[in-house]
Short mmCIF file of C-alpha atoms in Angstrom, two decimals:
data_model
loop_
_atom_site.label_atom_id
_atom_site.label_comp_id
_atom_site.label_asym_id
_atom_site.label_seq_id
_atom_site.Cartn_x
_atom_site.Cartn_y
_atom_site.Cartn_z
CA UNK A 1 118.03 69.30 113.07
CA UNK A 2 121.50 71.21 113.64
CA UNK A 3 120.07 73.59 110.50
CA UNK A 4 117.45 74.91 112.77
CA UNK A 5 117.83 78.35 114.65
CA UNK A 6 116.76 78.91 118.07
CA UNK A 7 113.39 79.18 118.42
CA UNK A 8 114.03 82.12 121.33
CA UNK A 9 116.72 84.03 118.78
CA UNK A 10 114.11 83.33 115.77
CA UNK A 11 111.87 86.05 117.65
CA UNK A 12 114.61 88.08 119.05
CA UNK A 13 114.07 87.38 122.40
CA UNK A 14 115.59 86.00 125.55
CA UNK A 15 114.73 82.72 127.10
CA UNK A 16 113.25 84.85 130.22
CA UNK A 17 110.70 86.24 127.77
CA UNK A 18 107.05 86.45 129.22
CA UNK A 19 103.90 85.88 127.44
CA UNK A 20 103.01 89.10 126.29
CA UNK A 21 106.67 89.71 125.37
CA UNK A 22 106.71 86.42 123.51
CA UNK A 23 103.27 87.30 122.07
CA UNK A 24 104.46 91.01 121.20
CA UNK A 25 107.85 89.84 119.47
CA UNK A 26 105.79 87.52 116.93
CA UNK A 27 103.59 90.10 116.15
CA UNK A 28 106.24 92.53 114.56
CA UNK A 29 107.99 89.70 112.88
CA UNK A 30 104.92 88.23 111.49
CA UNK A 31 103.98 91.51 110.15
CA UNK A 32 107.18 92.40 108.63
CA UNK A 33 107.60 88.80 106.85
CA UNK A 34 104.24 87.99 106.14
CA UNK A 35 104.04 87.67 102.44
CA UNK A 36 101.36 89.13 101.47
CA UNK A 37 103.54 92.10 102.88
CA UNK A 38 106.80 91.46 102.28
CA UNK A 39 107.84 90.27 99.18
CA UNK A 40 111.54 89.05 99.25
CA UNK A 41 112.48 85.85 98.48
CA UNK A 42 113.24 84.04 102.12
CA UNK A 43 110.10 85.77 103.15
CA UNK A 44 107.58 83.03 103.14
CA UNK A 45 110.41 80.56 104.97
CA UNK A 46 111.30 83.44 107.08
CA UNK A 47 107.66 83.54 108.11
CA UNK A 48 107.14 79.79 108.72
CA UNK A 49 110.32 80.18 110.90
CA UNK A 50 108.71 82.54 112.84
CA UNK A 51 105.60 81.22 112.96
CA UNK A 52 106.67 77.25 114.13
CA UNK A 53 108.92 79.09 116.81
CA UNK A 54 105.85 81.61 118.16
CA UNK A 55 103.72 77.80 118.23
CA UNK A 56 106.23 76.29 120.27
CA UNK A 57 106.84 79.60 122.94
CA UNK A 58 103.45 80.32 123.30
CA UNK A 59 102.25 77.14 124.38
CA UNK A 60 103.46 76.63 128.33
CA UNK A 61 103.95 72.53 127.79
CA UNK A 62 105.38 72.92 124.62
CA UNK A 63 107.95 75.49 125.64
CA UNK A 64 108.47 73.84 128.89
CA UNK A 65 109.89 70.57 127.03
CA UNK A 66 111.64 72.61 124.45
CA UNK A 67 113.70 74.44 127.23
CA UNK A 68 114.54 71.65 128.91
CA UNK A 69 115.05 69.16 125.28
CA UNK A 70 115.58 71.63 122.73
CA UNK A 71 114.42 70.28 119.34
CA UNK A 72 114.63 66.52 120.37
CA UNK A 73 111.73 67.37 122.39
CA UNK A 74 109.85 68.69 119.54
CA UNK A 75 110.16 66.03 117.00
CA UNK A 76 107.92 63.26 119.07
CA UNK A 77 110.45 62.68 121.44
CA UNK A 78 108.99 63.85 124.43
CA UNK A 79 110.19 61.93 127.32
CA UNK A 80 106.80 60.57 128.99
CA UNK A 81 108.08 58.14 131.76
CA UNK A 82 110.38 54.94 132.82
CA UNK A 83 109.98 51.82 134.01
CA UNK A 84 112.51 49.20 135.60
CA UNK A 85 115.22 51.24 135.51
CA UNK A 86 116.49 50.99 139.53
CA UNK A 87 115.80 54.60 141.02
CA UNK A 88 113.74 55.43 143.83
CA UNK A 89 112.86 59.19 142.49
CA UNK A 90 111.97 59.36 138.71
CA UNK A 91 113.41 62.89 138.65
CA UNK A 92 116.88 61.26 139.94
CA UNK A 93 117.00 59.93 136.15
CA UNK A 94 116.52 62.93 134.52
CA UNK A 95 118.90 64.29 136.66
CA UNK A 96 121.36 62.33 135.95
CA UNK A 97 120.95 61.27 131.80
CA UNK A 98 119.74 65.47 130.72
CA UNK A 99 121.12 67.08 133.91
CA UNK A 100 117.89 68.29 134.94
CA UNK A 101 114.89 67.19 136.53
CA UNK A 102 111.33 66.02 135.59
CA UNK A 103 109.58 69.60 136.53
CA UNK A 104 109.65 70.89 132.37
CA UNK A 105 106.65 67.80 132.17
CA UNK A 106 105.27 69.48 135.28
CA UNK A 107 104.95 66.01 136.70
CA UNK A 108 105.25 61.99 135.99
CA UNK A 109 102.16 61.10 134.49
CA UNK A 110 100.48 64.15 134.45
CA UNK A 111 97.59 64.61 131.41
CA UNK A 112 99.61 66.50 128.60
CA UNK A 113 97.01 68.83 126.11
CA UNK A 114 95.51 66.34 123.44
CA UNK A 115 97.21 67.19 119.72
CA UNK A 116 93.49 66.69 118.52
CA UNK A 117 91.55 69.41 120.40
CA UNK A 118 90.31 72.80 118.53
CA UNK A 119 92.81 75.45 117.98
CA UNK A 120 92.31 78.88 116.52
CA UNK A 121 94.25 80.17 113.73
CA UNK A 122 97.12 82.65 113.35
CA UNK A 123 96.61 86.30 113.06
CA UNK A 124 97.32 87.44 109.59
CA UNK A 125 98.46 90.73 109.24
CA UNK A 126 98.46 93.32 105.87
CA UNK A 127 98.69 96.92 105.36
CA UNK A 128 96.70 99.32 103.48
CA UNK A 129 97.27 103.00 101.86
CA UNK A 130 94.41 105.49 102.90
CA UNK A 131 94.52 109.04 101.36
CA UNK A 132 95.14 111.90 103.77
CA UNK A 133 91.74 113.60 103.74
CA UNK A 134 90.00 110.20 104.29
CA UNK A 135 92.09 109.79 107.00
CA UNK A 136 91.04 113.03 108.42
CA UNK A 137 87.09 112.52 107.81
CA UNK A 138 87.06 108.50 107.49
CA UNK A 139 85.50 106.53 105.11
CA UNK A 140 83.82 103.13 104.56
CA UNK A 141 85.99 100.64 102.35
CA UNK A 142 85.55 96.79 100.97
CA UNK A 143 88.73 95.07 100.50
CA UNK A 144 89.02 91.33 98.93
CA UNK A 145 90.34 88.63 100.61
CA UNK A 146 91.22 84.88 99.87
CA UNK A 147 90.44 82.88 102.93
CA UNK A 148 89.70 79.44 104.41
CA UNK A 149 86.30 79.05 105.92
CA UNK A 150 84.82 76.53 108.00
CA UNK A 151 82.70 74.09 105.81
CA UNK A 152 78.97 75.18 105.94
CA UNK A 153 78.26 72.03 105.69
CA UNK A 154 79.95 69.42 107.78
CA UNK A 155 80.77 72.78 110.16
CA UNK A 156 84.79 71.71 110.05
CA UNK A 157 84.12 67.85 110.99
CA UNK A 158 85.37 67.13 107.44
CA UNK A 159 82.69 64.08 107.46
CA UNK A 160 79.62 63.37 106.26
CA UNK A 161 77.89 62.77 108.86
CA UNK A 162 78.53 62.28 112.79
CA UNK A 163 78.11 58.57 112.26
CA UNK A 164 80.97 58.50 109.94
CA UNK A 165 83.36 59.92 112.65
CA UNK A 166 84.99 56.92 114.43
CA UNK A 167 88.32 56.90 116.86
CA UNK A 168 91.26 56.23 115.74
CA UNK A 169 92.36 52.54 116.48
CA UNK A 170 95.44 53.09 116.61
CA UNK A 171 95.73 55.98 119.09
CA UNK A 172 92.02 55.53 120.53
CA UNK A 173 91.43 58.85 119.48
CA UNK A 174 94.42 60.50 121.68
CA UNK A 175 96.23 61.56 118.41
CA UNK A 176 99.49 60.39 119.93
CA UNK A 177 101.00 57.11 119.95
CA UNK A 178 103.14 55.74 122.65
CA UNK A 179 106.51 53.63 121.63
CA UNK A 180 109.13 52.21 123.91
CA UNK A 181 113.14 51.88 123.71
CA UNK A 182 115.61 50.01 125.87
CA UNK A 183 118.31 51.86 126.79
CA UNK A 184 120.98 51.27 130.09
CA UNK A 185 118.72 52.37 132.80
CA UNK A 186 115.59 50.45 131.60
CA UNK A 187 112.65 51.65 128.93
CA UNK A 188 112.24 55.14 127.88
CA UNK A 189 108.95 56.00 126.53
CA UNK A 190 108.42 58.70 124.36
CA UNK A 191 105.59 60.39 123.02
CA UNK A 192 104.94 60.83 119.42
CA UNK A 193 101.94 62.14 116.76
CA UNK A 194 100.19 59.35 115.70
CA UNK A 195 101.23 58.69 111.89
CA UNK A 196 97.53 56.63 111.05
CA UNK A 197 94.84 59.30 111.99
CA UNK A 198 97.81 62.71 111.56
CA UNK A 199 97.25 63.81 115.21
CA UNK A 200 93.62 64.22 114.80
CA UNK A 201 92.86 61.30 117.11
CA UNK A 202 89.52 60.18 114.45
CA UNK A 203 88.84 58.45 111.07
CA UNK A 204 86.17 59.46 108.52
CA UNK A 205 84.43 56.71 107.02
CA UNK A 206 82.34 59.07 104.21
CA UNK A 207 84.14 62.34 103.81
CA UNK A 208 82.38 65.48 103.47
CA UNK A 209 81.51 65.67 99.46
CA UNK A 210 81.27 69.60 99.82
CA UNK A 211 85.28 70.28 101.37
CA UNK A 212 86.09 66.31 100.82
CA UNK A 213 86.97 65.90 103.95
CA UNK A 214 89.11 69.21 104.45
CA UNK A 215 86.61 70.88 106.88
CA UNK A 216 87.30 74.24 105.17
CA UNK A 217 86.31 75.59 101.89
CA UNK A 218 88.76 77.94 100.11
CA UNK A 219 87.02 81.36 99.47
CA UNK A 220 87.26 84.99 98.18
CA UNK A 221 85.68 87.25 100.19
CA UNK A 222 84.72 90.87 100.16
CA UNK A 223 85.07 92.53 104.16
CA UNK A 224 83.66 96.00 104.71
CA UNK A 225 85.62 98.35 106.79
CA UNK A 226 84.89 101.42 108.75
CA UNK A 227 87.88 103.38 108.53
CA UNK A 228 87.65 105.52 111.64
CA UNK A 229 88.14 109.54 111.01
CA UNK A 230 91.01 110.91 112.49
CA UNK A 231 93.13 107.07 112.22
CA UNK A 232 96.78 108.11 111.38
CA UNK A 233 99.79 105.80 110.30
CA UNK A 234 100.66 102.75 112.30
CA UNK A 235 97.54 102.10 113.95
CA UNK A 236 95.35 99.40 113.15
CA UNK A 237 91.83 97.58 112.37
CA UNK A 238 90.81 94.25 113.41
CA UNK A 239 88.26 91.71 111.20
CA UNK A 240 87.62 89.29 112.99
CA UNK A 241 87.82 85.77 112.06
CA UNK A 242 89.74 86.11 108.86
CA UNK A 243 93.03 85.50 109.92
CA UNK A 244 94.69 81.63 109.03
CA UNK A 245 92.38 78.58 109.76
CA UNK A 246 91.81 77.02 112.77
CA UNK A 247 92.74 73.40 113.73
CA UNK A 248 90.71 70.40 114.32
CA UNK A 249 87.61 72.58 113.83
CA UNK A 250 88.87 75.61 115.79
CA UNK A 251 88.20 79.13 115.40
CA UNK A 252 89.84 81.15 112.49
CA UNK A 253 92.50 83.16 113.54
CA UNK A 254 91.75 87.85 112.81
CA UNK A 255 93.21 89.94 110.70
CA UNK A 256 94.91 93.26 111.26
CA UNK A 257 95.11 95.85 108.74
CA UNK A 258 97.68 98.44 109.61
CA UNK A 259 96.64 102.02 108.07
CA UNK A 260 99.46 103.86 105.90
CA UNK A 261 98.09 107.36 105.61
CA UNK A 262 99.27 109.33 102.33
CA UNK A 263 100.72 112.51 102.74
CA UNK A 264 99.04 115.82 101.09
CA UNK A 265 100.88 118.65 98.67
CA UNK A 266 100.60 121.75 101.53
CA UNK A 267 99.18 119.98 104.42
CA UNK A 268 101.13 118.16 106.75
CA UNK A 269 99.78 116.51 110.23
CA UNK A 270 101.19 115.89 113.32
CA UNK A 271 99.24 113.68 115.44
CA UNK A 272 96.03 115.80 115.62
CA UNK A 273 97.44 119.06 114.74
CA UNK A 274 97.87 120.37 110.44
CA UNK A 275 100.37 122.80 109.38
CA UNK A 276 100.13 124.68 106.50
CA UNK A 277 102.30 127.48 105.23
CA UNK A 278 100.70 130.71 103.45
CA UNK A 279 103.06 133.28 101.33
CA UNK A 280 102.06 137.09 102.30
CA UNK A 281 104.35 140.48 100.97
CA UNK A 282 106.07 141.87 103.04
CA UNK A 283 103.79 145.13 102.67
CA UNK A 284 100.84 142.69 104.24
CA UNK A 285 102.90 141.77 107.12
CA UNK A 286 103.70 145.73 107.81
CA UNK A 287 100.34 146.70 107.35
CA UNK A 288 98.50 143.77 108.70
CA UNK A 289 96.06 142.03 106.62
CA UNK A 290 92.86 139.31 106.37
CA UNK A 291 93.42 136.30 104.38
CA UNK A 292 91.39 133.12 103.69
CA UNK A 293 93.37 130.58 104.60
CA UNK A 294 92.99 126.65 103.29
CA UNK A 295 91.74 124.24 105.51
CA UNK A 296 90.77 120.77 105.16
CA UNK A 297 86.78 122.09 105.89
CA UNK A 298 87.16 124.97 103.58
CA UNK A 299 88.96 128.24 103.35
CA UNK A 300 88.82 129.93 106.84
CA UNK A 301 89.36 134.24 107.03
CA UNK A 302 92.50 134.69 109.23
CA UNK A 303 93.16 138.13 110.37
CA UNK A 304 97.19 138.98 110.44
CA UNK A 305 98.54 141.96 113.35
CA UNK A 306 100.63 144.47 111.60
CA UNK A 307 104.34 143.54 112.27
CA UNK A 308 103.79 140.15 111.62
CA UNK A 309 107.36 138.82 111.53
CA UNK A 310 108.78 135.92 108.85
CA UNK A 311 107.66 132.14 110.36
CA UNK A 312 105.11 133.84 113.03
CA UNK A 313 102.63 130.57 113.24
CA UNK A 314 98.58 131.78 114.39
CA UNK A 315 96.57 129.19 115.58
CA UNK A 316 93.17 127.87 113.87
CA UNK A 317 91.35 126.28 117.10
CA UNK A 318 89.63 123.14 116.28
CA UNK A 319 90.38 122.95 112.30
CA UNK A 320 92.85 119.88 112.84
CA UNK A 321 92.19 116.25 113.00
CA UNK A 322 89.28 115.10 115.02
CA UNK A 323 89.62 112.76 117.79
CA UNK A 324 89.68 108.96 116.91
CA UNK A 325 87.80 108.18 120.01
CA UNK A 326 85.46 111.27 120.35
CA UNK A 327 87.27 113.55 122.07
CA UNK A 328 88.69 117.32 120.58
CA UNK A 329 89.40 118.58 117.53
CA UNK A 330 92.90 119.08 117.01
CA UNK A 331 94.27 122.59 115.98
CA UNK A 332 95.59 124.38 112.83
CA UNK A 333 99.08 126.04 112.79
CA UNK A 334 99.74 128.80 109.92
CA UNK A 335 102.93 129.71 109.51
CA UNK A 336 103.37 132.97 107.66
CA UNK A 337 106.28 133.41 104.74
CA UNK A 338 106.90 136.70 104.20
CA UNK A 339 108.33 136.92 100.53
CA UNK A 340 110.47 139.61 99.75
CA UNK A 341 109.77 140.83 95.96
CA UNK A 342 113.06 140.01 93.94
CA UNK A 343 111.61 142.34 90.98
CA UNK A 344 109.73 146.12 91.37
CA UNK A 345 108.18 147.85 88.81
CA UNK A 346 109.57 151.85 88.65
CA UNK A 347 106.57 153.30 90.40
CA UNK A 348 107.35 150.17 93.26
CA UNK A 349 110.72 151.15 93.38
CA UNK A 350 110.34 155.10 93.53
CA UNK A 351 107.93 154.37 96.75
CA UNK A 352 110.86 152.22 98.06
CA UNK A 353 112.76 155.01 98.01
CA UNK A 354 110.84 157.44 99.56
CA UNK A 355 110.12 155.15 102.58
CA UNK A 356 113.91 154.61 102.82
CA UNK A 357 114.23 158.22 103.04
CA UNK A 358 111.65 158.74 105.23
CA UNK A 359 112.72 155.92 107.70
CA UNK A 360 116.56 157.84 107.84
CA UNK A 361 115.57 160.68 108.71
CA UNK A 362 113.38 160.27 111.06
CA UNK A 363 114.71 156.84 112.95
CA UNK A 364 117.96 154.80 113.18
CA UNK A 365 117.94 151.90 110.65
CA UNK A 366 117.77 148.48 112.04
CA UNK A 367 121.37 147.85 110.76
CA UNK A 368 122.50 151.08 112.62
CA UNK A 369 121.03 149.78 116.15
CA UNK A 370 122.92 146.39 115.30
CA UNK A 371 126.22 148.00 115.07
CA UNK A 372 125.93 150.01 118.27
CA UNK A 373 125.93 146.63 120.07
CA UNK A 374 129.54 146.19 118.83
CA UNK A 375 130.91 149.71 120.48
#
């Protein structure tokens, strides 16, 4: 017991936590450990860890007892009432054995959750590597999965029929067993799963011969996915019901599949917006040019303004990334290089020249206007 962490410092989180904080703080953990995911060594305890703390936090009773017991409370030792023990006020004996009153039970003799109703499953969580033009157009993909499925047959009851379900004797089909100690102020009862029927609060007479008496068959599974167009890295898609098994017959858990989008050799993308740089001499930039200029729907004639300075960027409206959810096509930035020749043929340089010449004696140089700023 003293090995265990904290359930509230297991998810990073304080004690004042709210639901969707709670709920928010196992997601990222349980993504990051999961281990199909991650696949370090402590990962699969790490991710048990996580997940026995989220089980505890996000249930009110449960975390109500654990805040007020710590892990005593979660080990069957969940204080359920006294008898003969001299006090007027039942909370007057919490008060004074745990320093605290009665209210984490949220009443004496209130009806706790039975152990044995349905449950739905975890989440499970994986990622997945999509190229960067099916990112931009979207695509259709089937992944595999291995996954436990309600039984088809006995539909989870793990029986072979409803006549062979019977309640437990032992717990009368509560799945918890009461037991009693004597201690100074009288008998403490305390609450604890009942070890004959495992919680589940029945006994199967003839077990199901197709899951034998699992309620879940063990399957792999191919799941088709729409991968949206215009999906970029970090978001995610949800298939539902394949996430971890349910319990006592519940619903499976879903499964999020978080989108890692590839990155491209001269495209890169910014939310809805590409960039692409295009080389042009330095002639072409005088001058002023057309050029057809890549874009992920085909090459696209761009017309460049004489003067076009180095890392001048010209817009392409609507050649970006569409809209995940309908709306506008994102734009196309072009930024212009203008490459300086590091070799000229004679005739190249004899024009160089002459331009030079031309260009003194008609105009100050664009050095000599820099150096008048200094007088």
């Amino acid at each position: 017991m003293s090995n265990k962490k904290d359930y509230y410092e297991v998810l990073g989180i304080s004690k004042g936590a709210s639901e969707q904080e709670i709920k928010k703080a196992y997601r990222t953990l349980a993504k990051k450990y999961h281990p199909d995911v991650n696949k370090e060594p402590d990962a699969e305890a790490k991710f048990k860890e996580i997940n026995e703390a989220y089980e505890v936090l996000s249930d009110p009773q449960k975390k109500a007892t654990y805040d007020q017991f710590g892990f005593a409370g979660m080990d069957g030792s969940q204080a359920q009432g006294f008898s003969g023990a001299g006090f007027d006020d039942i909370n007057d004996i919490f008060s004074s054995v745990f320093g605290g009153g009665f209210g984490g039970f949220g009443g004496f003799g209130q009806s706790r959750q039975s152990s044995n109703a349905p449950r739905k499953g975890q989440d499970r969580y994986m990622q997945m590597n999509v190229s960067f033009m099916d990112a931009i157009f979207g695509k259709n993909e089937t992944i595999n999965l291995s996954v436990d499925e309600q039984c088809s047959q006995c539909l989870g009851s793990g029986a072979n029929s409803s006549s062979d379900i019977t309640s437990c004797p032992r717990c009368n089909g509560t799945g918890r067993v009461v037991t009693q100690q004597r201690t100074a102020f009288g008998v403490f009862q305390s609450q604890s799963v009942c070890p004959e029927c495992n919680g589940k609060g029945k006994k199967i007479k003839k077990v199901c011969p197709k899951c034998h008496g699992e309620g879940y068959e063990h399957k792999r599974v191919s799941v088709d996915l729409k991968i949206p167009a215009g999906i970029q890295t970090g978001q995610q898609l949800r298939v539902q019901g394949k996430g971890e098994r349910g319990v006592n017959g519940g619903p499976n858990g879903d499964l999020y599949i978080e989108v890692r989008v590839g990155q491209h050799q001269y495209f890169k993308r910014e939310g809805k917006t590409i960039y692409i740089s295009i080389p042009i001499s330095n002639v072409d930039a005088t001058l002023g040019c057309s050029v057809d200029v890549p874009t992920v729907y085909g090459d696209v004639e761009l017309n460049i303004p004489a003067g076009t300075q180095n890392g001048t960027q010209l817009r392409l409206k609507e050649k970006g990334v569409p809209d995940i959810h309908g709306g506008k096509t994102g734009d196309q930035i072009v930024e212009i290089k203008v490459e300086i020749p590091k070799k000229l043929s004679r005739e190249e340089k004899e024009l160089y020249q002459r331009l030079s010449k031309i260009q003194h004696s008609s105009t100050e140089s664009v050095f000599d206007k820099f150096k008048k700023a200094f007088k």
